[in-house]
Amino acid sequence: RETGLTCINLSTNTVRLTNETEIVEIIQGCPTPKNQLAMFEKRLDFLRTQSSPLRSFARFVKQGFSRSEIETIESIRRVIRTYLNGLADNIAAHPYGWSQYGKKDESGDNFDFYPSLFVDRLKQQMKLLECRLQFQEMMAYSQLFVEYVDGQRKAA
């Protein structure tokens, strides 16, 4: 681990994680696709048989990957891409998503990104989620919801 920036390089499949305490605590406390990736790792272990190109580069050059191996690898890439794009929110989701987080100068040639606009939007989203969670928690302990669950149980 190094002091400074945490980098994820998808080309080389490497992660350089900072040793700064605050960053490490944030990363360790956040939900990640770790469970999904662990499931895919088990699937790759299962697919890694004697005849699998996963065990031999020479075999890979001759046969390529099986359909199951390709699907598993694509699923891993999709999980990672979705997670990383989620960090950039709608900047990654929409071609001009970046435009709502800054201003062009008078000439229109330069764009100034304001991180506070991006972070404020994320904070608003978090407040909405917290309000929803608070309401759902109150609702879950209500007699009305208990009756609803019982009705769903009886209907099943």
XYZ file of N, CA and C in Angstrom:
468
model
N 0.834 -1.194 0.000
C 0.000 0.000 0.000
C 0.868 1.242 0.000
N 0.331 2.259 -0.610
C 1.067 3.499 -0.716
C 0.224 4.648 -0.186
N 0.898 5.733 0.161
C 0.193 6.936 0.566
C -0.263 7.657 -0.686
N -1.482 8.145 -0.668
C -1.967 8.917 -1.802
C -3.152 8.294 -2.479
N -3.158 8.362 -3.780
C -4.285 7.999 -4.606
C -4.523 6.489 -4.660
N -5.808 6.094 -4.641
C -6.188 4.716 -4.885
C -6.537 4.607 -6.359
N -5.925 3.664 -7.065
C -6.141 3.522 -8.511
C -6.609 2.112 -8.837
N -7.549 2.030 -9.757
C -8.014 0.749 -10.276
C -7.706 0.761 -11.759
N -6.895 -0.174 -12.215
C -6.525 -0.261 -13.618
C -7.171 -1.514 -14.200
N -8.211 -1.314 -15.015
C -8.935 -2.451 -15.580
C -8.149 -3.129 -16.692
N -7.188 -2.438 -17.272
C -6.387 -3.043 -18.338
C -5.429 -4.081 -17.788
N -4.812 -3.768 -16.643
C -3.844 -4.703 -16.056
C -4.429 -5.494 -14.899
N -5.695 -5.232 -14.567
C -6.369 -5.905 -13.447
C -5.617 -5.725 -12.134
N -5.207 -4.490 -11.876
C -4.496 -4.207 -10.637
C -5.208 -3.105 -9.862
N -5.024 -3.140 -8.561
C -5.555 -2.107 -7.674
C -4.405 -1.610 -6.821
N -4.241 -0.313 -6.760
C -3.235 0.290 -5.883
C -4.012 1.053 -4.834
N -3.977 0.547 -3.639
C -4.769 1.101 -2.553
C -3.884 1.924 -1.629
N -4.341 3.109 -1.312
C -3.617 3.973 -0.396
C -3.645 3.379 1.013
N -2.707 3.777 1.846
C -2.724 3.327 3.239
C -3.229 4.419 4.166
N -3.815 5.481 3.610
C -4.371 6.546 4.436
C -5.581 6.001 5.183
N -5.560 6.122 6.487
C -6.554 5.513 7.365
C -7.980 5.869 6.975
N -8.233 7.154 6.727
C -9.604 7.574 6.405
C -10.115 6.893 5.137
N -9.279 6.812 4.126
C -9.685 6.206 2.853
C -9.898 4.706 3.026
N -8.994 4.054 3.732
C -9.114 2.608 3.966
C -10.414 2.310 4.717
N -10.748 3.105 5.728
C -11.983 2.894 6.488
C -13.215 3.078 5.610
N -13.188 4.081 4.749
C -14.322 4.308 3.844
C -14.489 3.130 2.902
N -13.398 2.699 2.293
C -13.457 1.597 1.326
C -13.927 0.312 1.994
N -13.415 0.031 3.189
C -13.799 -1.200 3.871
C -15.236 -1.159 4.362
N -15.767 0.034 4.629
C -17.131 0.163 5.130
C -18.184 0.217 4.053
N -17.778 0.364 2.801
C -18.742 0.499 1.704
C -19.109 -0.858 1.120
N -20.364 -0.975 0.703
C -20.731 -2.213 0.020
C -20.016 -2.273 -1.323
N -19.518 -3.415 -1.643
C -18.809 -3.607 -2.907
C -19.362 -4.857 -3.576
N -18.981 -5.087 -4.798
C -19.451 -6.302 -5.474
C -18.669 -7.543 -5.038
N -18.076 -7.499 -3.848
C -17.225 -8.593 -3.383
C -17.949 -9.940 -3.372
N -19.192 -9.972 -2.908
C -19.937 -11.240 -2.854
C -20.202 -11.798 -4.249
N -20.589 -10.912 -5.168
C -20.830 -11.365 -6.536
C -19.540 -11.898 -7.150
N -18.443 -11.177 -6.945
C -17.174 -11.603 -7.518
C -16.706 -12.918 -6.902
N -16.971 -13.110 -5.618
C -16.607 -14.372 -4.968
C -17.385 -15.534 -5.590
N -18.644 -15.288 -5.923
C -19.463 -16.317 -6.572
C -18.875 -16.661 -7.950
N -18.472 -15.636 -8.699
C -17.880 -15.886 -10.012
C -16.537 -16.599 -9.893
N -15.802 -16.301 -8.840
C -14.526 -16.985 -8.624
C -14.755 -18.478 -8.414
N -15.793 -18.808 -7.646
C -16.128 -20.222 -7.438
C -16.534 -20.877 -8.758
N -17.273 -20.126 -9.568
C -17.684 -20.666 -10.873
C -16.463 -20.918 -11.757
N -15.510 -19.984 -11.768
C -14.290 -20.178 -12.568
C -13.486 -21.365 -12.044
N -13.436 -21.522 -10.717
C -12.742 -22.681 -10.147
C -13.401 -23.977 -10.628
N -14.725 -23.977 -10.678
C -15.457 -25.149 -11.148
C -15.145 -25.418 -12.624
N -15.086 -24.350 -13.420
C -14.829 -24.502 -14.857
C -13.378 -24.855 -15.160
N -12.507 -24.598 -14.213
C -11.066 -24.802 -14.419
C -10.729 -26.294 -14.293
N -11.048 -27.022 -15.322
C -10.761 -28.460 -15.349
C -9.474 -28.686 -16.132
N -9.051 -29.915 -16.236
C -7.827 -30.238 -16.983
C -7.916 -29.792 -18.437
N -9.097 -29.864 -19.020
C -9.235 -29.513 -20.432
C -9.539 -28.027 -20.650
N -9.637 -27.277 -19.585
C -10.011 -25.871 -19.701
C -8.830 -25.002 -20.122
N -9.074 -24.055 -21.028
C -8.033 -23.095 -21.409
C -7.655 -22.169 -20.255
N -8.442 -22.166 -19.192
C -8.103 -21.355 -18.024
C -6.817 -21.846 -17.363
N -6.434 -23.073 -17.648
C -5.233 -23.652 -17.036
C -4.003 -23.571 -17.920
N -4.213 -23.332 -19.208
C -3.084 -23.397 -20.135
C -3.240 -22.363 -21.243
N -2.246 -21.490 -21.365
C -2.294 -20.483 -22.419
C -2.236 -21.139 -23.795
N -1.441 -22.175 -23.919
C -1.342 -22.877 -25.205
C -2.708 -23.442 -25.602
N -3.422 -24.026 -24.640
C -4.764 -24.557 -24.907
C -5.728 -23.424 -25.274
N -5.548 -22.275 -24.612
C -6.398 -21.121 -24.917
C -6.196 -20.673 -26.362
N -4.936 -20.628 -26.808
C -4.642 -20.210 -28.180
C -5.269 -21.178 -29.179
N -5.244 -22.474 -28.866
C -5.803 -23.476 -29.775
C -7.330 -23.500 -29.772
N -7.952 -23.481 -28.585
C -9.394 -23.687 -28.478
C -10.186 -22.441 -28.139
N -9.561 -21.474 -27.474
C -10.325 -20.344 -26.959
C -11.122 -20.778 -25.741
N -11.903 -19.881 -25.204
C -12.712 -20.197 -24.026
C -14.016 -20.867 -24.424
N -14.558 -21.653 -23.500
C -15.870 -22.260 -23.708
C -16.938 -21.181 -23.520
N -18.146 -21.480 -23.932
C -19.265 -20.538 -23.784
C -19.463 -20.171 -22.312
N -19.383 -21.143 -21.421
C -19.567 -20.883 -19.985
C -18.471 -19.980 -19.446
N -17.237 -20.210 -19.899
C -16.123 -19.374 -19.442
C -16.280 -17.937 -19.933
N -16.686 -17.791 -21.191
C -16.899 -16.444 -21.744
C -18.000 -15.725 -20.985
N -19.106 -16.403 -20.728
C -20.222 -15.794 -20.000
C -19.810 -15.395 -18.593
N -19.024 -16.225 -17.938
C -18.576 -15.917 -16.583
C -17.645 -14.709 -16.580
N -16.707 -14.680 -17.499
C -15.772 -13.551 -17.583
C -16.512 -12.262 -17.937
N -17.471 -12.338 -18.853
C -18.269 -11.159 -19.202
C -19.095 -10.681 -17.998
N -19.608 -11.613 -17.222
C -20.369 -11.247 -16.029
C -19.483 -10.534 -15.011
N -18.263 -11.005 -14.855
C -17.316 -10.355 -13.946
C -17.046 -8.929 -14.419
N -16.786 -8.769 -15.706
C -16.534 -7.432 -16.259
C -17.736 -6.527 -16.059
N -18.938 -7.064 -16.253
C -20.159 -6.274 -16.096
C -20.340 -5.802 -14.656
N -20.087 -6.682 -13.694
C -20.209 -6.316 -12.281
C -19.226 -5.190 -11.933
N -17.993 -5.335 -12.382
C -16.971 -4.316 -12.103
C -17.333 -2.999 -12.788
N -17.733 -3.060 -14.070
C -18.093 -1.851 -14.807
C -19.280 -1.148 -14.150
N -20.298 -1.898 -13.772
C -21.479 -1.316 -13.144
C -21.109 -0.632 -11.832
N -20.278 -1.291 -11.047
C -19.860 -0.713 -9.772
C -19.076 0.577 -9.984
N -18.101 0.549 -10.888
C -17.275 1.735 -11.123
C -18.083 2.869 -11.754
N -18.978 2.532 -12.686
C -19.838 3.566 -13.263
C -20.773 4.160 -12.223
N -21.200 3.339 -11.271
C -22.056 3.825 -10.201
C -21.364 4.866 -9.338
N -20.055 4.767 -9.229
C -19.311 5.759 -8.453
C -19.377 7.131 -9.112
N -19.469 7.151 -10.431
C -19.540 8.421 -11.157
C -20.986 8.849 -11.407
N -21.932 8.063 -10.932
C -23.357 8.373 -11.011
C -23.752 8.698 -12.443
N -24.526 9.752 -12.653
C -25.032 10.012 -13.996
C -23.983 10.615 -14.931
N -22.787 10.929 -14.447
C -21.717 11.364 -15.340
C -21.342 10.197 -16.260
N -21.335 8.992 -15.716
C -21.029 7.801 -16.513
C -22.267 7.288 -17.250
N -23.445 7.549 -16.701
C -24.672 6.978 -17.259
C -25.191 7.720 -18.488
N -24.902 9.005 -18.589
C -25.425 9.819 -19.686
C -24.281 10.555 -20.382
N -24.330 10.614 -21.712
C -23.238 11.249 -22.450
C -22.948 12.689 -22.020
N -23.981 13.429 -21.645
C -23.776 14.823 -21.222
C -24.065 15.007 -19.733
N -23.995 13.917 -18.972
C -24.238 13.988 -17.533
C -23.292 14.939 -16.825
N -22.087 15.044 -17.320
C -21.078 15.924 -16.737
C -21.499 17.388 -16.776
N -22.336 17.757 -17.752
C -22.632 19.164 -17.992
C -23.396 19.839 -16.854
N -24.069 19.070 -16.016
C -24.828 19.677 -14.926
C -23.981 19.954 -13.685
N -22.703 19.659 -13.760
C -21.828 19.835 -12.596
C -20.752 20.891 -12.822
N -21.058 21.850 -13.648
C -20.105 22.918 -13.887
C -20.660 23.948 -14.831
N -19.767 24.800 -15.322
C -20.170 25.879 -16.225
C -19.121 26.043 -17.312
N -19.601 26.447 -18.493
C -18.680 26.833 -19.558
C -18.328 28.306 -19.355
N -17.116 28.663 -19.744
C -16.745 30.066 -19.635
C -17.471 30.875 -20.714
N -17.262 32.176 -20.711
C -17.989 33.055 -21.633
C -17.734 32.706 -23.095
N -16.540 32.262 -23.411
C -16.236 31.900 -24.802
C -16.881 30.576 -25.189
N -17.227 29.782 -24.192
C -17.835 28.479 -24.449
C -16.825 27.399 -24.778
N -15.536 27.731 -24.706
C -14.490 26.770 -25.048
C -14.066 25.907 -23.867
N -14.120 26.453 -22.677
C -13.637 25.737 -21.485
C -14.785 25.412 -20.551
N -14.674 24.284 -19.918
C -15.679 23.840 -18.949
C -15.013 23.725 -17.587
N -15.610 24.354 -16.587
C -15.101 24.259 -15.213
C -16.000 23.321 -14.428
N -15.428 22.205 -14.001
C -16.156 21.216 -13.197
C -16.134 21.656 -11.735
N -17.306 21.635 -11.090
C -17.419 21.983 -9.680
C -17.772 20.718 -8.895
N -16.783 20.106 -8.252
C -17.057 18.871 -7.502
C -18.182 19.021 -6.487
N -18.338 20.196 -5.905
C -19.379 20.394 -4.901
C -20.770 20.161 -5.482
N -20.992 20.519 -6.753
C -22.288 20.263 -7.381
C -22.556 18.766 -7.482
N -21.526 18.015 -7.826
C -21.648 16.558 -7.924
C -21.913 15.951 -6.545
N -21.129 16.359 -5.569
C -21.260 15.808 -4.215
C -22.599 16.210 -3.595
N -23.053 17.437 -3.829
C -24.344 17.871 -3.282
C -25.480 17.007 -3.812
N -25.418 16.640 -5.097
C -26.457 15.767 -5.663
C -26.432 14.396 -4.985
N -25.224 13.864 -4.760
C -25.110 12.573 -4.077
C -25.658 12.655 -2.660
N -25.396 13.766 -1.983
C -25.917 13.947 -0.622
C -27.441 14.021 -0.615
N -28.023 14.677 -1.619
C -29.483 14.728 -1.728
C -30.060 13.326 -1.909
N -29.431 12.549 -2.769
C -29.885 11.177 -2.991
C -29.799 10.372 -1.699
N -28.716 10.578 -0.947
C -28.538 9.854 0.309
C -29.607 10.248 1.320
N -29.943 11.530 1.378
C -30.994 11.982 2.301
C -32.330 11.343 1.950
N -32.622 11.258 0.652
C -33.872 10.617 0.236
C -33.896 9.146 0.651
N -32.772 8.466 0.490
C -32.694 7.061 0.902
C -32.836 6.922 2.415
N -32.220 7.829 3.153
C -32.322 7.780 4.614
C -33.760 8.016 5.058
N -34.449 8.959 4.417
C -35.857 9.213 4.749
C -36.713 7.993 4.442
N -36.454 7.393 3.296
C -37.212 6.204 2.923
C -36.974 5.075 3.918
N -35.719 4.866 4.287
C -35.393 3.829 5.258
C -36.070 4.099 6.598
N -36.033 5.337 7.024
C -36.674 5.699 8.293
C -38.173 5.409 8.246
N -38.810 5.770 7.138
C -40.238 5.491 6.994
C -40.504 3.990 6.980
N -39.694 3.246 6.211
C -39.884 1.798 6.132
C -39.687 1.140 7.492
N -38.752 1.643 8.263
C -38.530 1.089 9.599
C -39.746 1.324 10.481
N -40.281 2.533 10.449
C -41.479 2.828 11.244
C -42.650 1.977 10.776
N -42.786 1.857 9.449
C -43.880 1.086 8.886
C -43.777 -0.394 9.287
N -42.564 -0.938 9.291
C -42.368 -2.355 9.591
C -42.843 -2.709 10.995
N -42.775 -1.756 11.905
C -43.198 -2.012 13.287
C -44.662 -1.674 13.535
N -45.377 -1.240 12.498
C -46.785 -0.886 12.687
C -47.669 -2.123 12.597
N -48.797 -2.072 13.275
C -49.756 -3.166 13.240
C -50.300 -3.346 11.830
N -50.475 -2.252 11.121
C -50.987 -2.309 9.764
C -50.064 -3.143 8.867
N -48.754 -2.961 9.010
C -47.816 -3.711 8.188
C -47.768 -5.174 8.612
N -47.861 -5.417 9.908
C -47.902 -6.800 10.395
C -49.102 -7.517 9.767
N -50.236 -6.841 9.712
C -51.430 -7.418 9.090
C -51.223 -7.636 7.598
N -50.550 -6.701 6.946
C -50.258 -6.834 5.519
C -49.397 -8.070 5.265
N -48.335 -8.244 6.058
C -47.455 -9.412 5.904
C -48.243 -10.694 6.128
N -49.109 -10.692 7.132
C -49.916 -11.877 7.420
C -50.850 -12.178 6.254
N -51.427 -11.133 5.656
C -52.284 -11.310 4.493
C -51.511 -11.902 3.304
N -50.289 -11.425 3.090
C -49.446 -11.945 2.016
C -49.096 -13.414 2.272
N -48.825 -13.728 3.543
C -48.490 -15.110 3.907
C -49.669 -16.030 3.643
N -50.863 -15.597 4.015
C -52.060 -16.431 3.814
C -52.400 -16.592 2.337
N -52.121 -15.567 1.542
C -52.434 -15.623 0.106
C -51.451 -16.509 -0.671
N -50.282 -16.753 -0.102
C -49.250 -17.545 -0.815
C -49.546 -19.021 -0.810
